[in-house]
Coordinates of C-alpha atoms and ligand atoms in Angstrom, one line a residue:
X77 CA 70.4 -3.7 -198.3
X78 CA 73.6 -3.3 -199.6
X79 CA 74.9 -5.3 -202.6
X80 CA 76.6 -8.8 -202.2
X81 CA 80.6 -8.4 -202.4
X82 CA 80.7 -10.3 -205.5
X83 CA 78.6 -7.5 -207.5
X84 CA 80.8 -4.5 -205.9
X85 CA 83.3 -3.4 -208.8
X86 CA 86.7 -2.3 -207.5
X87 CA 86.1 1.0 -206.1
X88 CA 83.1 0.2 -204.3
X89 CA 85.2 -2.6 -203.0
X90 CA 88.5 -0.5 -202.1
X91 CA 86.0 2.1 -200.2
X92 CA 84.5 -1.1 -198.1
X93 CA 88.0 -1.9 -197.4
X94 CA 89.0 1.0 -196.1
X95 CA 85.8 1.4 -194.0
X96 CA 85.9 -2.3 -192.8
X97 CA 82.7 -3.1 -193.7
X98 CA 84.6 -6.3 -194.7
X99 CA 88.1 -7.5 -194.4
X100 CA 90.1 -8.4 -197.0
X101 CA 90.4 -12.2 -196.0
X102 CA 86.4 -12.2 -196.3
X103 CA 86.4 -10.6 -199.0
X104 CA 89.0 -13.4 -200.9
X105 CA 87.2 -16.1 -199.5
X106 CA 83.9 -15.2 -200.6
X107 CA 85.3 -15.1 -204.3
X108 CA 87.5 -18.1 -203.8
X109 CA 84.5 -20.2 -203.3
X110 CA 82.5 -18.6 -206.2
X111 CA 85.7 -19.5 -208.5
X112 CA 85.4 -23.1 -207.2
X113 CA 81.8 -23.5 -207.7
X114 CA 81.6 -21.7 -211.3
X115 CA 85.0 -24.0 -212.9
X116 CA 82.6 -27.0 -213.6
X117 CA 80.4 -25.0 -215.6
X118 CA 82.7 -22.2 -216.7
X119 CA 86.2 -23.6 -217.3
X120 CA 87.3 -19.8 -216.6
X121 CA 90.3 -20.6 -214.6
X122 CA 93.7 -22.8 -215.2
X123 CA 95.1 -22.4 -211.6
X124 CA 93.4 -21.1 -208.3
X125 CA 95.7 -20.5 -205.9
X126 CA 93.6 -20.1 -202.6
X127 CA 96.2 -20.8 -200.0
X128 CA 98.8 -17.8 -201.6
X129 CA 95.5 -15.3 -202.3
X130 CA 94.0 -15.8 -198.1
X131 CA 97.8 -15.1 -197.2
X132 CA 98.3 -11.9 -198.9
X133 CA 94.7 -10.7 -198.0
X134 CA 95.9 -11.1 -194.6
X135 CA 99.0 -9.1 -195.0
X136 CA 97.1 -6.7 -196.6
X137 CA 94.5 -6.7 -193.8
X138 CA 97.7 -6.0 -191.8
X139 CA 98.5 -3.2 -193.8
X140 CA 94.9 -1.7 -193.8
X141 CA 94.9 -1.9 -190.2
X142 CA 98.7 0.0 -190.2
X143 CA 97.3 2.8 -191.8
X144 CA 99.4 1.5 -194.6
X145 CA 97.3 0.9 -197.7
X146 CA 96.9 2.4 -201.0
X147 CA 94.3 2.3 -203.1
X148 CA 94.2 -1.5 -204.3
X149 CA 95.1 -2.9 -201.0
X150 CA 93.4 -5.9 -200.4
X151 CA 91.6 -6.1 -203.6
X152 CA 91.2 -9.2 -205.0
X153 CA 92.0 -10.1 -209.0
X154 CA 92.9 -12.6 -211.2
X155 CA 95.9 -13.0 -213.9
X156 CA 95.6 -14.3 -217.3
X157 CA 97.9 -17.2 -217.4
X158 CA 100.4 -15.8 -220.1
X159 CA 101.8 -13.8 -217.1
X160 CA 104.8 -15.3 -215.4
X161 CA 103.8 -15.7 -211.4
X162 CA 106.8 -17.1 -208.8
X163 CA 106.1 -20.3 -207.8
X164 CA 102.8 -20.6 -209.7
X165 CA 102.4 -22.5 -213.2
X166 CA 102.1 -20.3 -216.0
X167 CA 101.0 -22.1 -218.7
X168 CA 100.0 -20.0 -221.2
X169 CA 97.3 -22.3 -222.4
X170 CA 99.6 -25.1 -223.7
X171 CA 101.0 -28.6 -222.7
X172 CA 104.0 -26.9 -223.8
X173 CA 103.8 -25.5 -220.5
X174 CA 101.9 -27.1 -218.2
X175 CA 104.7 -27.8 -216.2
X176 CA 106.2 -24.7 -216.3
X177 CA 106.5 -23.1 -212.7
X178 CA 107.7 -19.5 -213.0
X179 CA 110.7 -18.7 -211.0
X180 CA 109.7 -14.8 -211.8
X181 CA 106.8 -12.1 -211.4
X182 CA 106.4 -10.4 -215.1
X183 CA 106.8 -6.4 -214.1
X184 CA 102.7 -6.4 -214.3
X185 CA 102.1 -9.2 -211.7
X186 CA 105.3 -7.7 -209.4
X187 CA 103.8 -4.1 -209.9
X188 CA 100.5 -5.0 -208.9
X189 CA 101.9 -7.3 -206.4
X190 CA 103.1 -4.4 -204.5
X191 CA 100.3 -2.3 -204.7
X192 CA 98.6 -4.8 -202.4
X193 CA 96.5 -6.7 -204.9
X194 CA 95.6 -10.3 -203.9
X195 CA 95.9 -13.0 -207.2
X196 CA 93.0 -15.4 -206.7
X197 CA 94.3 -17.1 -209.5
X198 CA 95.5 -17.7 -213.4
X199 CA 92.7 -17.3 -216.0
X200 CA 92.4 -19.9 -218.9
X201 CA 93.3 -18.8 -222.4
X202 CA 93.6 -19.7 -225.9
X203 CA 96.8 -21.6 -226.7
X204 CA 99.7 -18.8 -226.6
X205 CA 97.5 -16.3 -227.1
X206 CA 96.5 -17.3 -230.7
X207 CA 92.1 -17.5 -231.2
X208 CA 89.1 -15.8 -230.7
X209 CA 87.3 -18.2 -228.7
X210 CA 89.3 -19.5 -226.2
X211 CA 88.8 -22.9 -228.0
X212 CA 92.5 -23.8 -228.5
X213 CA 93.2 -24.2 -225.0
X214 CA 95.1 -27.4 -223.7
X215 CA 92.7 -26.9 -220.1
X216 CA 89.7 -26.9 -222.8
X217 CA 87.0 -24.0 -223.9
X218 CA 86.1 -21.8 -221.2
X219 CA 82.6 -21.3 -221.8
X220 CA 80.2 -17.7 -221.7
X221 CA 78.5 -16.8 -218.7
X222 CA 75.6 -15.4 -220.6
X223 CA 74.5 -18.7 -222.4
X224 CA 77.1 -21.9 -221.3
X225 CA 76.8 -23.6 -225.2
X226 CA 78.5 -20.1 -226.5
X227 CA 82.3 -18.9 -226.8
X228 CA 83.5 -15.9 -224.5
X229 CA 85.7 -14.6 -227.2
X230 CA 89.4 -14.5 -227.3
X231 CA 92.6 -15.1 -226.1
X232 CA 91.6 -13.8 -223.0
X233 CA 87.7 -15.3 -222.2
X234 CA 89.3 -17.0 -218.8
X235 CA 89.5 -13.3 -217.7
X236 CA 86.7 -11.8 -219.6
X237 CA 84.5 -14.8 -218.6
X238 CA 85.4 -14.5 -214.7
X239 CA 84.7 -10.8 -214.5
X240 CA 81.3 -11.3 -216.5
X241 CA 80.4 -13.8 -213.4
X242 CA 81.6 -11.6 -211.4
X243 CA 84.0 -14.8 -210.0
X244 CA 86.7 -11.5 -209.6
X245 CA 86.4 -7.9 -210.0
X246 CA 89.2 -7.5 -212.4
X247 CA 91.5 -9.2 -214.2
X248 CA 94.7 -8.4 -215.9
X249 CA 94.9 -9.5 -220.1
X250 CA 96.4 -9.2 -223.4
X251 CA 95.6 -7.7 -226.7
X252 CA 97.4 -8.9 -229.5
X253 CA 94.7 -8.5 -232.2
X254 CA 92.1 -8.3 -230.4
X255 CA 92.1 -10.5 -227.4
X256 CA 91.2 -7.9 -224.4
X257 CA 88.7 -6.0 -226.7
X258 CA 86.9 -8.9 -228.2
X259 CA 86.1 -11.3 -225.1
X260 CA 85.3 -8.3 -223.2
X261 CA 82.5 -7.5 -226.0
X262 CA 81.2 -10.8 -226.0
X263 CA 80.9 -11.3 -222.6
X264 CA 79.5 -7.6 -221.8
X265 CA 82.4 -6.5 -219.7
X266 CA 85.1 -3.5 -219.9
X267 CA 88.7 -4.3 -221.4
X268 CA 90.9 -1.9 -222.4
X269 CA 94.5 -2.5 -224.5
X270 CA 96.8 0.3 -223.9
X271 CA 99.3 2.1 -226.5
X272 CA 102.0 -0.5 -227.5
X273 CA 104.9 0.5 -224.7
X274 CA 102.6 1.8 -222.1
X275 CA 103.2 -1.5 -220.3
X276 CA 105.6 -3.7 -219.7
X277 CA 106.1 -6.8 -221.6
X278 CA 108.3 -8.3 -219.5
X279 CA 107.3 -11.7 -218.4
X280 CA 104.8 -11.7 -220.1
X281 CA 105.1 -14.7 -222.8
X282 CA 105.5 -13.4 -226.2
X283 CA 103.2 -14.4 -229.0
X284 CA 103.6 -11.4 -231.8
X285 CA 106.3 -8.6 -229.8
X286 CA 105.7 -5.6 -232.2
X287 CA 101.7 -6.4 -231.4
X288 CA 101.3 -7.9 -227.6
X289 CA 100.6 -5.8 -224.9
X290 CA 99.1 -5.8 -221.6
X291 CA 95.7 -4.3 -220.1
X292 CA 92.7 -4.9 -218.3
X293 CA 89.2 -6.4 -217.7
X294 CA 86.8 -4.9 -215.4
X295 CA 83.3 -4.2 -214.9
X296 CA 83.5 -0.3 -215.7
X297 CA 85.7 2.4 -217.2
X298 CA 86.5 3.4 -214.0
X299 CA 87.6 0.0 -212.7
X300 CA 89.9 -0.4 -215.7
X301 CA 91.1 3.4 -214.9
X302 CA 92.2 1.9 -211.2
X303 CA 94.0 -1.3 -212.1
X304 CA 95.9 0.6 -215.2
X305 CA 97.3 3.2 -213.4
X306 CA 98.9 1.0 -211.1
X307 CA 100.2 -1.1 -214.4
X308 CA 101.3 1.5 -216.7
X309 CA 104.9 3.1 -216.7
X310 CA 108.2 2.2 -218.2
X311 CA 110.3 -0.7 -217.3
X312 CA 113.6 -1.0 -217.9
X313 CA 113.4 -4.6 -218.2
X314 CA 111.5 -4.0 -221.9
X315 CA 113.7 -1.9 -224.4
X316 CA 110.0 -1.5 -225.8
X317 CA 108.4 0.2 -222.9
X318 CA 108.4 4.0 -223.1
X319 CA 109.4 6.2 -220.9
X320 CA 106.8 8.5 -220.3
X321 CA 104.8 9.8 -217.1
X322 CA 101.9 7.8 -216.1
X323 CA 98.9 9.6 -215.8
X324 CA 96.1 9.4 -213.0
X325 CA 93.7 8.1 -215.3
X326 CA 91.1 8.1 -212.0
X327 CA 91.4 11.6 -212.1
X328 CA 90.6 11.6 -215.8
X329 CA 87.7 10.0 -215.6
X330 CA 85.7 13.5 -215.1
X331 CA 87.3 15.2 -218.1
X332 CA 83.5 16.4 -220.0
X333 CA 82.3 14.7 -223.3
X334 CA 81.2 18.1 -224.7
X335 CA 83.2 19.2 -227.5
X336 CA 85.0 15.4 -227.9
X337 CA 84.9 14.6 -231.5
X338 CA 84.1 11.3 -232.7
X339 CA 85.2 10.0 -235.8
X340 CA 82.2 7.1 -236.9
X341 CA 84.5 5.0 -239.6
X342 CA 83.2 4.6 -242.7
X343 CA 84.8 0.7 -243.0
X344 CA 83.3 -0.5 -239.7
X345 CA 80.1 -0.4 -241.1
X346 CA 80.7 -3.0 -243.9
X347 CA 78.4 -6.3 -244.9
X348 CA 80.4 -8.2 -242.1
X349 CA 78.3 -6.2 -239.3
X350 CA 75.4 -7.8 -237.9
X351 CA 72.3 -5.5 -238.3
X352 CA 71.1 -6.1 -235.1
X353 CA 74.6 -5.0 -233.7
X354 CA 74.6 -2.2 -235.4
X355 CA 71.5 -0.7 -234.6
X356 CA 72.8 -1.3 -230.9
X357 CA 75.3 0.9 -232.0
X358 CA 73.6 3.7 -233.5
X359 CA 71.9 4.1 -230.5
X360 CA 75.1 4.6 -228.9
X361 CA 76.3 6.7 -230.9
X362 CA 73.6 9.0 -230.3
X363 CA 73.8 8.9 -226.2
X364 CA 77.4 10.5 -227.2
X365 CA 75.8 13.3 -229.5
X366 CA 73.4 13.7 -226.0
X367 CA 76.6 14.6 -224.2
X368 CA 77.8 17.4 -226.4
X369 CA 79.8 15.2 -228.7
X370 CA 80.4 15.8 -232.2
X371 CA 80.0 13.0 -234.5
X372 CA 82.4 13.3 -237.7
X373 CA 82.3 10.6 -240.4
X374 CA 85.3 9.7 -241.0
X375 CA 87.3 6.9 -243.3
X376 CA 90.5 4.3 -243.1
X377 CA 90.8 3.4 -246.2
X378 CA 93.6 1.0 -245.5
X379 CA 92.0 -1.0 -242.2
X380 CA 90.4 -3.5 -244.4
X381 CA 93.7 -5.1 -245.4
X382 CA 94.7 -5.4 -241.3
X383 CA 93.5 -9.1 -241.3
X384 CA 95.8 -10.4 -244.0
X385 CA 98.3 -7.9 -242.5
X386 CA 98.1 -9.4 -239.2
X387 CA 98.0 -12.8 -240.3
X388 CA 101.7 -12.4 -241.8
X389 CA 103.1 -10.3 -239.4
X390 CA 101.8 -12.2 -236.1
X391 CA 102.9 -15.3 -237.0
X392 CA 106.1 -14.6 -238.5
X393 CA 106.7 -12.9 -235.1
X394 CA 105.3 -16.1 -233.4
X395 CA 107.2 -18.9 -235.1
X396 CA 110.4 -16.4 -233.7
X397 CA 109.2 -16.3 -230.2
X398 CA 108.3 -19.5 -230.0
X399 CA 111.4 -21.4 -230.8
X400 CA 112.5 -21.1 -227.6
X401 CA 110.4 -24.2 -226.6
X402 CA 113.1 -26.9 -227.9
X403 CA 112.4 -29.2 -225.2
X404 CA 115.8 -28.7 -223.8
X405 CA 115.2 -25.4 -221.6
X406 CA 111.4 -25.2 -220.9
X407 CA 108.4 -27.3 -220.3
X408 CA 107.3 -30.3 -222.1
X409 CA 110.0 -33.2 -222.8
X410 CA 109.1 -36.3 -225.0
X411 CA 109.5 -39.7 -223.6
X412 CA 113.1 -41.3 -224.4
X413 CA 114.3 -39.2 -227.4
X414 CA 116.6 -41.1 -229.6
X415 CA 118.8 -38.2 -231.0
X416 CA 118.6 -34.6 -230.8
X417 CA 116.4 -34.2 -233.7
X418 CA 114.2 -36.3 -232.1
X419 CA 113.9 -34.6 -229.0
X420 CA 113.0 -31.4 -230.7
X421 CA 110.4 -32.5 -233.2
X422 CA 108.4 -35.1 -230.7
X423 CA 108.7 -32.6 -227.9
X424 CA 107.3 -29.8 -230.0
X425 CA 104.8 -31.9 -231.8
X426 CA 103.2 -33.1 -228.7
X427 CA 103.7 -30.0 -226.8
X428 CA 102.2 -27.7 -229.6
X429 CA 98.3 -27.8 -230.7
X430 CA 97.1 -27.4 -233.8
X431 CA 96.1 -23.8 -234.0
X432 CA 100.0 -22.8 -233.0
X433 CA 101.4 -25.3 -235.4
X434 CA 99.2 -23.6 -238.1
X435 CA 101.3 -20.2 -236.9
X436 CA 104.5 -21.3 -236.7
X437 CA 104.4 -22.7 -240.2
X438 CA 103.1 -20.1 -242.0
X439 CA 105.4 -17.8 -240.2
X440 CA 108.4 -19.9 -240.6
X441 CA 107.0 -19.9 -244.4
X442 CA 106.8 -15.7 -245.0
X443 CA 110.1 -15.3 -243.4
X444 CA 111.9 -18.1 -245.6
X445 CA 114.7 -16.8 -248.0
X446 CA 112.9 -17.0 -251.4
X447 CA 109.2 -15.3 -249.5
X448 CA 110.3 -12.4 -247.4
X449 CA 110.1 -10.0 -250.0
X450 CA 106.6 -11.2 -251.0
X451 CA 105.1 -11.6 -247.8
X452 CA 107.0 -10.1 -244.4
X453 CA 107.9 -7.0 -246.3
X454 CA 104.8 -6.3 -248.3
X455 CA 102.7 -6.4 -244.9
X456 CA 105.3 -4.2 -243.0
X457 CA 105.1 -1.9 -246.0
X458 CA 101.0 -2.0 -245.7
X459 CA 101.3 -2.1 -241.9
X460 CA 102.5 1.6 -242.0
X461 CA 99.6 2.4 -244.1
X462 CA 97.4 1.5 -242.0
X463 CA 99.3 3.5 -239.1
X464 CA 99.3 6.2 -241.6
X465 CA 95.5 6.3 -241.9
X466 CA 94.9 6.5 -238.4
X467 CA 97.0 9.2 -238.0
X468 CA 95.7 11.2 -240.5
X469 CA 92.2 10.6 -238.7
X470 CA 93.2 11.4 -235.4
X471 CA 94.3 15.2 -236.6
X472 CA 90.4 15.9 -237.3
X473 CA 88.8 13.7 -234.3
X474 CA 89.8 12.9 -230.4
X475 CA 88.7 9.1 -230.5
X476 CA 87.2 6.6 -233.6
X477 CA 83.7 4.4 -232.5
X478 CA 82.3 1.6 -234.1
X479 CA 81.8 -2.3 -233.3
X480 CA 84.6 -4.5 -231.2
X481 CA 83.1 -7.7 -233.0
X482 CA 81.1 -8.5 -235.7
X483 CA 79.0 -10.7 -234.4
X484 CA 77.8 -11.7 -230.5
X485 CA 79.0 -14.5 -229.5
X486 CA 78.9 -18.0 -231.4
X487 CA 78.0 -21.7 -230.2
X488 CA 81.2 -23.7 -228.9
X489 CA 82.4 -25.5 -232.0
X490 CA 80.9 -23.5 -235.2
X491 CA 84.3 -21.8 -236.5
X492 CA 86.7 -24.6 -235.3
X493 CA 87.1 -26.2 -238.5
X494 CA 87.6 -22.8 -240.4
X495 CA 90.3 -20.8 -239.4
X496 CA 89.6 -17.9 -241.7
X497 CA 86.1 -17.5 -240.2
X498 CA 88.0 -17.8 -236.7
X499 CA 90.4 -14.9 -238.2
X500 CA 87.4 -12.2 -239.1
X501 CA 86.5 -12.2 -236.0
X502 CA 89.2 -9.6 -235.6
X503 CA 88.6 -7.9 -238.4
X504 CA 87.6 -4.3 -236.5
X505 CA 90.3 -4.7 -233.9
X506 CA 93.5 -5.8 -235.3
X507 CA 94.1 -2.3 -236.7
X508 CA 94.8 -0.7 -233.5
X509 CA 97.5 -3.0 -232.8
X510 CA 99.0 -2.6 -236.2
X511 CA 99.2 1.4 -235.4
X512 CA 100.1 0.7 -231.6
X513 CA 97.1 2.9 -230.3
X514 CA 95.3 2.3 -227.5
X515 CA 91.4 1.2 -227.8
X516 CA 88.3 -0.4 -225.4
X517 CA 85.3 -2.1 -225.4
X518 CA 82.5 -1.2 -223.2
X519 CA 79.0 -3.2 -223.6
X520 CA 76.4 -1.3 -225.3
X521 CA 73.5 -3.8 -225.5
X522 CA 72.3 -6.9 -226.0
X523 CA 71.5 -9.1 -229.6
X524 CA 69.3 -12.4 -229.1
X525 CA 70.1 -12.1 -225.3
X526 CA 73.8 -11.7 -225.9
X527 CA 75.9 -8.7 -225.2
X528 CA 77.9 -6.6 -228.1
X529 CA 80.4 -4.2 -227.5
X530 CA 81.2 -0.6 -228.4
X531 CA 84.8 0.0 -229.6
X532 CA 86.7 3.2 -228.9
X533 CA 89.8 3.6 -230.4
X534 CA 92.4 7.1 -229.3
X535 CA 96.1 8.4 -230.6
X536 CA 98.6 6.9 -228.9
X537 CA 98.9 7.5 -225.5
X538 CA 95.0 8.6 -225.4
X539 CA 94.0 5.8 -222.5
X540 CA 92.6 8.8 -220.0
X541 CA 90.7 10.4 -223.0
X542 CA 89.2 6.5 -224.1
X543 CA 88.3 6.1 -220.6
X544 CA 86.9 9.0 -219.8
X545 CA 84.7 9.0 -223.0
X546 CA 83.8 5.0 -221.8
X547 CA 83.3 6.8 -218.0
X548 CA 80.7 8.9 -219.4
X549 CA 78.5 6.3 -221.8
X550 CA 78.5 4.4 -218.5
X551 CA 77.1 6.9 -216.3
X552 CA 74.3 7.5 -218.9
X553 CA 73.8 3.7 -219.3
X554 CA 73.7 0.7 -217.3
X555 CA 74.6 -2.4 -219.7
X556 CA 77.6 -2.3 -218.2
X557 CA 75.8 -3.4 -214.5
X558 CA 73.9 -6.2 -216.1
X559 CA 74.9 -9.8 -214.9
X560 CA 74.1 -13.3 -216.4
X561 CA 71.2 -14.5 -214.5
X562 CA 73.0 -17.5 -213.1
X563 CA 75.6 -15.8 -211.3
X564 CA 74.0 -12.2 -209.5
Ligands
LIG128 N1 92.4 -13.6 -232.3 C1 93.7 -13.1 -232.7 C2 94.7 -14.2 -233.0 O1 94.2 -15.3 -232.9 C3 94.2 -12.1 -231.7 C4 94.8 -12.8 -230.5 C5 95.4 -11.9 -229.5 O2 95.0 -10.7 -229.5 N2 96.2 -12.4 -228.6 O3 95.8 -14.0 -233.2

């Protein structure tokens, strides 16, 4: 008996496509109704948008049947909500925005958009982008497949929690510090951030600029491989984009393991790492040495300062970015403001939780006349250590491994109250986006029932050699197949 379409990954799905075992419609109505049924339990999504998704699974039916499609035609996925979408609200997890209807496609939704790809809906995320546990969004936690009192990581658990329930086979996302890497570790999926300019930021709200950038969860390398391709490139809409041929990283995926050096860092394995994970890991590490890689140990001696790095630079970036919301030109308005002062403190009081207030004032704080010096410029000065470090590693080894997350995931709740616990989460993934390289997660086993991820981090511009080495672990492994019990 063949598998139910919800449990099909992309390219299984694109090949049933295009043999119609299953139209596209079916298909998008199948996974509308599992996103219906799963949002009491799962929070995962902020907007479905079933009416839009059946009408372009019909056009791409059309298409299909016109001899016309590519190779996502028809294939449905959903878009984290920090994405601007025409005529759909994009929220980016606020009240700031919950009115906010896009009059726009960012280049990421219009690109994948015309490659055929039906948008089921907008996945629910932490505030702006800004947590680890999806806990500071205005539409509430989204909660983890695996076990419904724990955290799905974040910004993006909406996406990482829908593909895990396999509510949608992929789902577009963004890494900041962490935010594709880590929910995808703690819900046992695939997420991938690309190099910093491999895709477009345009429309796509802006939390940290020199940090954010877009990417992918799926269930597999190879899924992520698909979706990315069609993603990637330079736009000329983001001065940051670069302009350099997109590879086909589907194609890549059969470059061999043997001979791939992999650098095990030293700092990874520090007194943060849960034991359990990093046996997990170990284990890992030696399926790689059973495909002809070469395990080098190797050392960034900078990475451990990348939280407090981060933690200047993001939010001075962020109280930047975000004081476009005045009140005046987007989203939330107070009731009857008295005076313009008025309008701008009440309307960004009430639009703003706590978590992005915390930002916007320490950032507003480092960049302040008397503190720049001290603060913005010391971390831009370590930042470029840290860069440094890497590439001095990447001239003896092809990619870095070691843990996404320190931990599995946590109970709903237990680091609300302490933002610096909330911030450590990070701590082995905020240095790729501090050196702009690209790096994944893949799930590589399970601790007290939960899954943990395995991190691979590449040079810049690496994203076919990161997912072929992520291709190969997952042929030789299946943790990546497993599914939460309630939704197979
Ligand atoms: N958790 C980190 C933060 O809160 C990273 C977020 C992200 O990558 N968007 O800033």
């Amino acid at each position: 008996m063949s598998s139910p379409l919800h449990a099909r990954g992309l390219a299984a799905l694109a090949a049933g496509l295009a043999k119609r075992e299953f139209s596209s419609v079916e298909l998008t109505r199948h996974l509308l109704g599992r996103l219906e049924a799963a949002q009491p339990q799962l929070n995962a999504m902020i907007s479905i948008t079933g009416e839009a998704a059946l009408a372009a699974a019909a056009r791409a039916d059309g298409a299909i049947a016109g001899g016309k499609a590519g190779p996502l035609t028809g294939l449905p996925i959903v878009h984290k909500d920090i994405f601007c979408t025409e005529g759909v609200r994009t929220s980016c997890g606020s009240r700031m925005l919950d009115n906010f209807v896009s009059p726009y496609d960012a280049t990421v939704v219009a690109k994948l958009k015309a490659a055929g790809t039906v948008m089921l809906g907008k996945t629910n995320m932490d505030e702006f982008a800004m947590g680890s546990s999806n806990e500071t969004s205005w539409y509430g936690p989204v909660k983890n497949p695996w076990n419904t009192a724990m955290v799905p990581g974040g910004s993006s658990g909406g996406s990482a929690a829908a593909v895990a329930a396999r509510l949608a086979p992929a789902a577009t996302a963004t890494d900041t510090g962490g935010s594709i890497r880590q929910p995808a570790a703690l819900s046992g999926v695939t997420g991938l951030k690309p190099t910093y300019g491999r895709v477009s930021r345009y429309g796509m709200i802006a939390f940290a600029s020199s940090l954010d950038q877009a990417g992918v969860i799926a269930a597999s390398a190879e899924d992520c491989a698909l979706l990315l391709g069609a993603m990637a490139g330079f736009d000329p809409r983001d001065s940051t984009s670069v302009d350099a041929p997109v590879p086909d990283y589907v194609a890549g995926l059969a470059a061999p393991t043997k001979g791939l050096r992999v650098g095990i860092v030293k700092e990874f394995f520090d007194q943060g790492l849960d034991a359990q994970n990093e046996q997990q890991l170990r284990a890992t590490f030696e399926v790689f040495r059973k495909l002809g890689a070469t395990l080098v140990d190797v050392s960034l001696p900078n990475v451990g300062l990348s939280v407090p790095t981060y933690y200047v630079v993001a939010p001075a970036e962020c109280s930047s970015n975000l004081a476009r919301f005045d009140g005046v030109r987007f989203g939330h308005r107070c009731e009857n403001p008295q005076d313009l002062l008025d309008l701008y403190r009440r309307s960004r009081g009430e639009g703003f939780g706590a978590e992005v207030k915390r930002r916007i004032m320490t950032g507003t704080y480092v960049l302040s006349a008397g503190y720049y010096d001290a603060y913005y410029l010391k971390a831009q000065q370590v930042r470029q250590l840290i860069s440094a470090d890497f590439a001095r590693v990447f001239e003896r080894v092809d990619v870095l491994a070691g843990p996404t997350s320190p931990t599995p995931a946590f109970a709903l709740g237990a680091k609300t109250a302490d933002p610096v616990t909330m911030y450590l989460n990070d701590i082995y993934t905020i240095g790729a986006n501090l050196a702009g390289v690209p790096a994944l997660s893949v799930p590589c086993g399970f601790v007290n029932d939960l899954p943990v991820g395995l991190q691979l981090i590449g040079p810049h511009f690496s994203e076919a050699k990161l997912l072929a080495a992520a291709h190969a672990f997952q042929r030789e492994t299946d943790w990546h197949t497993r599914t939460p019990g309630a939704w197979q």
